[in-house]
Amino acid sequence: MSSAEEDYSFVFKVVLIGESGVGKSNLLSRFTRNEFNHDSRTTIGVEFSTRSVTVNGVTVKTQIWDTAGLERYRAITSAYYRGAVGALLVYDISKHLTYESVERWLNELLDHADNSLVVMLVGNKTDLSEIRAVPMEEAKSFAEKHKMLFMETSALDSTNVEPAFQTVITEIFHRRSQNRGNKQGTNSVSLATNSFTNEGASEEVPTKKVCCQNI
């Protein structure tokens, strides 16, 4: 039996996108470390953390990438999308301007990533529901129109953070399973290899200690 560090078969790259200040970094830290930083500062460039989860009895290692939502970092983030198989598009339910930019972020994502990737629209900061500016039904309708998953979360009190990430990871896994054996598969997974791929679905390999190449 391999060690916990080695014992995984799949590596998924999931990106967090959305305007600055919507809580992407705290969603990342809440899911990967169960931490919340009240004094979190604007992300500079790109950061990522990993967490392994079990889907249908299979261990999946997920690399979750967080990028600054500021315009001056856009040159960095274009390469950041490469190899992504899932995305959480985040807005702040208490700031309508962050929701108004969701379609622009979605278009940018689809311009730089495979259009078969799993995308979830996430309304964060439900702990601020008393000053809600974005109706849930409006956002849910937008997500359905664009064939996105949808969930509202709070990184502060942990509401739906785990289900949001787990839902995206599980959907990626299921799509990968459906495409297994199809050489025309989507840009869906990088298995235990040295890098993420953009061409076709990878083949399964024994679980071994690997080092995933940063993009």
PDB file of N, CA and C in Angstrom, residues 18-19 89-91 97-107:
ATOM      1  N   GLY A  18     -12.964  35.564 -10.927  1.00  0.00           N
ATOM      2  CA  GLY A  18     -13.940  36.552 -10.472  1.00  0.00           C
ATOM      3  C   GLY A  18     -13.223  37.825 -10.043  1.00  0.00           C
ATOM      4  N   GLU A  19     -13.996  38.845  -9.744  1.00  0.00           N
ATOM      5  CA  GLU A  19     -13.434  40.134  -9.374  1.00  0.00           C
ATOM      6  C   GLU A  19     -12.638  40.070  -8.075  1.00  0.00           C
ATOM      7  N   LEU A  89     -16.562  30.287 -10.707  1.00  0.00           N
ATOM      8  CA  LEU A  89     -16.667  31.690 -11.077  1.00  0.00           C
ATOM      9  C   LEU A  89     -17.399  32.384  -9.931  1.00  0.00           C
ATOM     10  N   VAL A  90     -16.669  33.211  -9.182  1.00  0.00           N
ATOM     11  CA  VAL A  90     -17.154  33.720  -7.897  1.00  0.00           C
ATOM     12  C   VAL A  90     -17.558  35.195  -7.974  1.00  0.00           C
ATOM     13  N   TYR A  91     -18.684  35.508  -7.340  1.00  0.00           N
ATOM     14  CA  TYR A  91     -19.082  36.905  -7.149  1.00  0.00           C
ATOM     15  C   TYR A  91     -19.521  37.077  -5.699  1.00  0.00           C
ATOM     16  N   LEU A  97     -21.951  44.841  -8.581  1.00  0.00           N
ATOM     17  CA  LEU A  97     -20.947  45.060  -9.623  1.00  0.00           C
ATOM     18  C   LEU A  97     -20.115  43.809  -9.868  1.00  0.00           C
ATOM     19  N   THR A  98     -19.862  43.037  -8.826  1.00  0.00           N
ATOM     20  CA  THR A  98     -19.078  41.818  -9.007  1.00  0.00           C
ATOM     21  C   THR A  98     -19.872  40.768  -9.787  1.00  0.00           C
ATOM     22  N   TYR A  99     -21.191  40.828  -9.658  1.00  0.00           N
ATOM     23  CA  TYR A  99     -22.050  39.922 -10.423  1.00  0.00           C
ATOM     24  C   TYR A  99     -22.157  40.374 -11.877  1.00  0.00           C
ATOM     25  N   GLU A 100     -22.182  41.674 -12.095  1.00  0.00           N
ATOM     26  CA  GLU A 100     -22.290  42.208 -13.451  1.00  0.00           C
ATOM     27  C   GLU A 100     -21.097  41.811 -14.317  1.00  0.00           C
ATOM     28  N   SER A 101     -19.967  41.531 -13.692  1.00  0.00           N
ATOM     29  CA  SER A 101     -18.764  41.163 -14.451  1.00  0.00           C
ATOM     30  C   SER A 101     -18.665  39.664 -14.718  1.00  0.00           C
ATOM     31  N   VAL A 102     -19.618  38.891 -14.205  1.00  0.00           N
ATOM     32  CA  VAL A 102     -19.558  37.427 -14.329  1.00  0.00           C
ATOM     33  C   VAL A 102     -19.515  36.977 -15.786  1.00  0.00           C
ATOM     34  N   GLU A 103     -20.322  37.586 -16.643  1.00  0.00           N
ATOM     35  CA  GLU A 103     -20.361  37.159 -18.043  1.00  0.00           C
ATOM     36  C   GLU A 103     -19.024  37.424 -18.726  1.00  0.00           C
ATOM     37  N   ARG A 104     -18.388  38.535 -18.405  1.00  0.00           N
ATOM     38  CA  ARG A 104     -17.067  38.835 -18.973  1.00  0.00           C
ATOM     39  C   ARG A 104     -16.045  37.787 -18.549  1.00  0.00           C
ATOM     40  N   TRP A 105     -16.076  37.415 -17.263  1.00  0.00           N
ATOM     41  CA  TRP A 105     -15.153  36.391 -16.775  1.00  0.00           C
ATOM     42  C   TRP A 105     -15.420  35.054 -17.447  1.00  0.00           C
ATOM     43  N   LEU A 106     -16.686  34.734 -17.638  1.00  0.00           N
ATOM     44  CA  LEU A 106     -17.042  33.475 -18.283  1.00  0.00           C
ATOM     45  C   LEU A 106     -16.521  33.451 -19.716  1.00  0.00           C
ATOM     46  N   ASN A 107     -16.693  34.549 -20.442  1.00  0.00           N
ATOM     47  CA  ASN A 107     -16.206  34.619 -21.821  1.00  0.00           C
ATOM     48  C   ASN A 107     -14.693  34.473 -21.873  1.00  0.00           C
TER      49      ASN A 107
END
